[in-house]
Amino acid sequence: MPCFQEFHVLVQKFLHQFLISQNIDSLHLASKNQQDTNLYKTVLKIGSYFYESGQLDSALATYTKGLENAKRTNNKIYACNFLIKIGTTYREKGIYELSNKALHDALYIAEKNNFQQQTANCYNGIAIIYTIQHDYSNALENYNKSLAINKKI
């Protein structure tokens, strides 16, 4: 079955290039329109496709492009969402320092703008990193913060 595997790899490469090129073109248009929520949702879904299929570098590239455009259009909630996804992806790759940085950057935006769900998600993501690193005291503290917020919303 080497032919099928080679074909599968070619399809994946084509899909990756197509989706990334569509993201860039679409996001360029979104920056002209300032706030295109549907477009940002689509980019998050494309990044999630790559994440869920194990293509973590492609997921990071997609989320990073989305983050750049969200910052350029001053869309704070999507900048926060892209940072959370970047943090989650770095965690999946085992790069905990970058994961922690992205999640703390997202937490700063979330708390400053009173984005309750994103704040809870950040605390939960940070807690998972602490759990992986066997720092159970800090993990528990962050899980409790996430839980307290989730009880309110």
PDB file of C-alpha atoms in Angstrom:
ATOM      1  CA  MET A   1       0.000   0.000   0.000  1.00  0.00           C
ATOM      2  CA  PRO A   2       2.858   2.492  -0.418  1.00  0.00           C
ATOM      3  CA  CYS A   3       0.955   4.134  -3.279  1.00  0.00           C
ATOM      4  CA  PHE A   4      -2.005   4.910  -1.032  1.00  0.00           C
ATOM      5  CA  GLN A   5       0.274   6.344   1.655  1.00  0.00           C
ATOM      6  CA  GLU A   6       2.075   8.515  -0.885  1.00  0.00           C
ATOM      7  CA  PHE A   7      -1.264   9.687  -2.255  1.00  0.00           C
ATOM      8  CA  HIS A   8      -2.497  10.454   1.270  1.00  0.00           C
ATOM      9  CA  VAL A   9       0.633  12.524   1.964  1.00  0.00           C
ATOM     10  CA  LEU A  10       0.156  14.465  -1.286  1.00  0.00           C
ATOM     11  CA  VAL A  11      -3.505  15.146  -0.478  1.00  0.00           C
ATOM     12  CA  GLN A  12      -2.570  16.344   3.004  1.00  0.00           C
ATOM     13  CA  LYS A  13       0.114  18.670   1.605  1.00  0.00           C
ATOM     14  CA  PHE A  14      -2.286  20.058  -0.990  1.00  0.00           C
ATOM     15  CA  LEU A  15      -5.013  20.563   1.598  1.00  0.00           C
ATOM     16  CA  HIS A  16      -2.575  22.265   3.941  1.00  0.00           C
ATOM     17  CA  GLN A  17      -1.299  24.662   1.269  1.00  0.00           C
ATOM     18  CA  PHE A  18      -4.810  25.368   0.008  1.00  0.00           C
ATOM     19  CA  LEU A  19      -6.219  26.101   3.456  1.00  0.00           C
ATOM     20  CA  ILE A  20      -3.262  28.245   4.481  1.00  0.00           C
ATOM     21  CA  SER A  21      -3.456  30.257   1.238  1.00  0.00           C
ATOM     22  CA  GLN A  22      -7.204  30.703   1.705  1.00  0.00           C
ATOM     23  CA  ASN A  23      -6.633  31.831   5.290  1.00  0.00           C
ATOM     24  CA  ILE A  24      -4.116  34.428   4.288  1.00  0.00           C
ATOM     25  CA  ASP A  25      -6.245  35.759   1.433  1.00  0.00           C
ATOM     26  CA  SER A  26      -9.411  35.796   3.526  1.00  0.00           C
ATOM     27  CA  LEU A  27      -7.734  37.312   6.552  1.00  0.00           C
ATOM     28  CA  HIS A  28      -6.238  40.023   4.371  1.00  0.00           C
ATOM     29  CA  LEU A  29      -9.756  40.926   3.306  1.00  0.00           C
ATOM     30  CA  ALA A  30     -10.940  40.762   6.908  1.00  0.00           C
ATOM     31  CA  SER A  31      -8.365  43.304   7.942  1.00  0.00           C
ATOM     32  CA  LYS A  32      -9.984  45.708   5.494  1.00  0.00           C
ATOM     33  CA  ASN A  33     -13.407  45.035   7.028  1.00  0.00           C
ATOM     34  CA  GLN A  34     -12.047  45.318  10.606  1.00  0.00           C
ATOM     35  CA  GLN A  35     -14.257  42.745  12.364  1.00  0.00           C
ATOM     36  CA  ASP A  36     -15.238  39.621  10.482  1.00  0.00           C
ATOM     37  CA  THR A  37     -16.264  37.175  13.176  1.00  0.00           C
ATOM     38  CA  ASN A  38     -17.222  34.398  10.764  1.00  0.00           C
ATOM     39  CA  LEU A  39     -13.801  34.514   9.188  1.00  0.00           C
ATOM     40  CA  TYR A  40     -12.044  34.224  12.540  1.00  0.00           C
ATOM     41  CA  LYS A  41     -14.303  31.282  13.433  1.00  0.00           C
ATOM     42  CA  THR A  42     -13.339  29.624  10.157  1.00  0.00           C
ATOM     43  CA  VAL A  43      -9.636  30.101  10.822  1.00  0.00           C
ATOM     44  CA  LEU A  44     -10.072  28.596  14.291  1.00  0.00           C
ATOM     45  CA  LYS A  45     -11.842  25.604  12.716  1.00  0.00           C
ATOM     46  CA  ILE A  46      -9.090  25.133  10.141  1.00  0.00           C
ATOM     47  CA  GLY A  47      -6.489  25.274  12.902  1.00  0.00           C
ATOM     48  CA  SER A  48      -8.537  22.774  14.888  1.00  0.00           C
ATOM     49  CA  TYR A  49      -8.637  20.456  11.867  1.00  0.00           C
ATOM     50  CA  PHE A  50      -4.836  20.474  11.760  1.00  0.00           C
ATOM     51  CA  TYR A  51      -4.608  20.059  15.546  1.00  0.00           C
ATOM     52  CA  GLU A  52      -7.020  17.138  15.646  1.00  0.00           C
ATOM     53  CA  SER A  53      -5.301  15.404  12.732  1.00  0.00           C
ATOM     54  CA  GLY A  54      -1.941  15.684  14.496  1.00  0.00           C
ATOM     55  CA  GLN A  55      -0.529  18.345  12.183  1.00  0.00           C
ATOM     56  CA  LEU A  56       0.567  20.550  15.049  1.00  0.00           C
ATOM     57  CA  ASP A  57       2.989  22.725  13.077  1.00  0.00           C
ATOM     58  CA  SER A  58       0.236  23.516  10.580  1.00  0.00           C
ATOM     59  CA  ALA A  59      -2.141  24.271  13.452  1.00  0.00           C
ATOM     60  CA  LEU A  60       0.407  26.657  14.951  1.00  0.00           C
ATOM     61  CA  ALA A  61       0.931  28.375  11.595  1.00  0.00           C
ATOM     62  CA  THR A  62      -2.821  28.815  11.160  1.00  0.00           C
ATOM     63  CA  TYR A  63      -3.396  30.073  14.699  1.00  0.00           C
ATOM     64  CA  THR A  64      -0.419  32.428  14.447  1.00  0.00           C
ATOM     65  CA  LYS A  65      -1.728  33.981  11.214  1.00  0.00           C
ATOM     66  CA  GLY A  66      -5.115  34.382  12.861  1.00  0.00           C
ATOM     67  CA  LEU A  67      -3.503  36.008  15.904  1.00  0.00           C
ATOM     68  CA  GLU A  68      -1.550  38.455  13.738  1.00  0.00           C
ATOM     69  CA  ASN A  69      -4.713  39.530  11.964  1.00  0.00           C
ATOM     70  CA  ALA A  70      -6.776  39.712  15.160  1.00  0.00           C
ATOM     71  CA  LYS A  71      -4.139  42.015  16.620  1.00  0.00           C
ATOM     72  CA  ARG A  72      -4.041  44.112  13.453  1.00  0.00           C
ATOM     73  CA  THR A  73      -7.840  44.553  13.529  1.00  0.00           C
ATOM     74  CA  ASN A  74      -7.815  45.033  17.312  1.00  0.00           C
ATOM     75  CA  ASN A  75     -10.157  42.077  17.818  1.00  0.00           C
ATOM     76  CA  LYS A  76      -9.256  41.292  21.416  1.00  0.00           C
ATOM     77  CA  ILE A  77     -11.528  38.313  21.958  1.00  0.00           C
ATOM     78  CA  TYR A  78     -10.175  36.492  18.917  1.00  0.00           C
ATOM     79  CA  ALA A  79      -6.600  37.445  19.774  1.00  0.00           C
ATOM     80  CA  CYS A  80      -7.293  35.835  23.133  1.00  0.00           C
ATOM     81  CA  ASN A  81      -8.855  32.749  21.527  1.00  0.00           C
ATOM     82  CA  PHE A  82      -5.923  32.306  19.121  1.00  0.00           C
ATOM     83  CA  LEU A  83      -3.444  32.607  22.009  1.00  0.00           C
ATOM     84  CA  ILE A  84      -5.334  29.924  23.936  1.00  0.00           C
ATOM     85  CA  LYS A  85      -5.186  27.636  20.894  1.00  0.00           C
ATOM     86  CA  ILE A  86      -1.474  28.379  20.448  1.00  0.00           C
ATOM     87  CA  GLY A  87      -0.885  27.545  24.105  1.00  0.00           C
ATOM     88  CA  THR A  88      -2.831  24.313  23.806  1.00  0.00           C
ATOM     89  CA  THR A  89      -0.904  23.309  20.690  1.00  0.00           C
ATOM     90  CA  TYR A  90       2.484  24.012  22.257  1.00  0.00           C
ATOM     91  CA  ARG A  91       1.396  21.967  25.266  1.00  0.00           C
ATOM     92  CA  GLU A  92       0.493  19.075  22.962  1.00  0.00           C
ATOM     93  CA  LYS A  93       3.964  19.372  21.411  1.00  0.00           C
ATOM     94  CA  GLY A  94       5.503  19.230  24.898  1.00  0.00           C
ATOM     95  CA  ILE A  95       6.883  22.782  24.703  1.00  0.00           C
ATOM     96  CA  TYR A  96       5.583  23.905  28.066  1.00  0.00           C
ATOM     97  CA  GLU A  97       7.454  27.210  28.324  1.00  0.00           C
ATOM     98  CA  LEU A  98       5.880  28.538  25.102  1.00  0.00           C
ATOM     99  CA  SER A  99       2.530  27.054  26.069  1.00  0.00           C
ATOM    100  CA  ASN A 100       2.644  28.805  29.422  1.00  0.00           C
ATOM    101  CA  LYS A 101       3.648  32.108  27.801  1.00  0.00           C
ATOM    102  CA  ALA A 102       0.805  31.998  25.269  1.00  0.00           C
ATOM    103  CA  LEU A 103      -1.726  31.110  27.966  1.00  0.00           C
ATOM    104  CA  HIS A 104      -0.516  33.898  30.256  1.00  0.00           C
ATOM    105  CA  ASP A 105      -0.670  36.376  27.355  1.00  0.00           C
ATOM    106  CA  ALA A 106      -4.237  35.219  26.706  1.00  0.00           C
ATOM    107  CA  LEU A 107      -5.041  35.465  30.418  1.00  0.00           C
ATOM    108  CA  TYR A 108      -3.845  39.072  30.485  1.00  0.00           C
ATOM    109  CA  ILE A 109      -6.163  39.982  27.589  1.00  0.00           C
ATOM    110  CA  ALA A 110      -9.062  37.981  29.038  1.00  0.00           C
ATOM    111  CA  GLU A 111      -8.876  39.525  32.496  1.00  0.00           C
ATOM    112  CA  LYS A 112      -8.331  43.051  31.177  1.00  0.00           C
ATOM    113  CA  ASN A 113     -11.443  42.750  28.972  1.00  0.00           C
ATOM    114  CA  ASN A 114     -13.588  40.687  31.353  1.00  0.00           C
ATOM    115  CA  PHE A 115     -13.775  37.708  28.980  1.00  0.00           C
ATOM    116  CA  GLN A 116     -14.967  35.259  31.623  1.00  0.00           C
ATOM    117  CA  GLN A 117     -15.002  32.047  29.579  1.00  0.00           C
ATOM    118  CA  GLN A 118     -11.549  32.725  28.141  1.00  0.00           C
ATOM    119  CA  THR A 119     -10.227  33.546  31.621  1.00  0.00           C
ATOM    120  CA  ALA A 120     -11.510  30.212  32.906  1.00  0.00           C
ATOM    121  CA  ASN A 121     -10.028  28.415  29.887  1.00  0.00           C
ATOM    122  CA  CYS A 122      -6.641  30.040  30.515  1.00  0.00           C
ATOM    123  CA  TYR A 123      -6.578  28.997  34.165  1.00  0.00           C
ATOM    124  CA  ASN A 124      -7.575  25.473  33.177  1.00  0.00           C
ATOM    125  CA  GLY A 125      -4.846  25.299  30.510  1.00  0.00           C
ATOM    126  CA  ILE A 126      -2.235  26.596  32.935  1.00  0.00           C
ATOM    127  CA  ALA A 127      -3.395  24.024  35.497  1.00  0.00           C
ATOM    128  CA  ILE A 128      -2.931  21.229  32.966  1.00  0.00           C
ATOM    129  CA  ILE A 129       0.676  22.316  32.389  1.00  0.00           C
ATOM    130  CA  TYR A 130       1.334  22.324  36.130  1.00  0.00           C
ATOM    131  CA  THR A 131      -0.248  18.864  36.390  1.00  0.00           C
ATOM    132  CA  ILE A 132       1.985  17.506  33.617  1.00  0.00           C
ATOM    133  CA  GLN A 133       4.992  18.981  35.409  1.00  0.00           C
ATOM    134  CA  HIS A 134       3.854  17.403  38.724  1.00  0.00           C
ATOM    135  CA  ASP A 135       3.438  20.823  40.372  1.00  0.00           C
ATOM    136  CA  TYR A 136       0.175  19.820  41.979  1.00  0.00           C
ATOM    137  CA  SER A 137      -0.100  22.781  44.328  1.00  0.00           C
ATOM    138  CA  ASN A 138      -0.097  25.317  41.474  1.00  0.00           C
ATOM    139  CA  ALA A 139      -2.247  23.006  39.371  1.00  0.00           C
ATOM    140  CA  LEU A 140      -4.899  22.863  42.073  1.00  0.00           C
ATOM    141  CA  GLU A 141      -4.798  26.635  42.570  1.00  0.00           C
ATOM    142  CA  ASN A 142      -5.420  27.229  38.849  1.00  0.00           C
ATOM    143  CA  TYR A 143      -8.078  24.522  38.573  1.00  0.00           C
ATOM    144  CA  ASN A 144      -9.906  26.173  41.475  1.00  0.00           C
ATOM    145  CA  LYS A 145      -9.725  29.590  39.784  1.00  0.00           C
ATOM    146  CA  SER A 146     -11.146  28.080  36.596  1.00  0.00           C
ATOM    147  CA  LEU A 147     -13.881  26.295  38.507  1.00  0.00           C
ATOM    148  CA  ALA A 148     -14.887  29.436  40.442  1.00  0.00           C
ATOM    149  CA  ILE A 149     -15.277  31.400  37.213  1.00  0.00           C
ATOM    150  CA  ASN A 150     -17.198  28.606  35.522  1.00  0.00           C
ATOM    151  CA  LYS A 151     -19.625  28.479  38.455  1.00  0.00           C
ATOM    152  CA  LYS A 152     -20.379  32.184  37.951  1.00  0.00           C
ATOM    153  CA  ILE A 153     -21.016  32.039  34.205  1.00  0.00           C
TER     154      ILE A 153
END
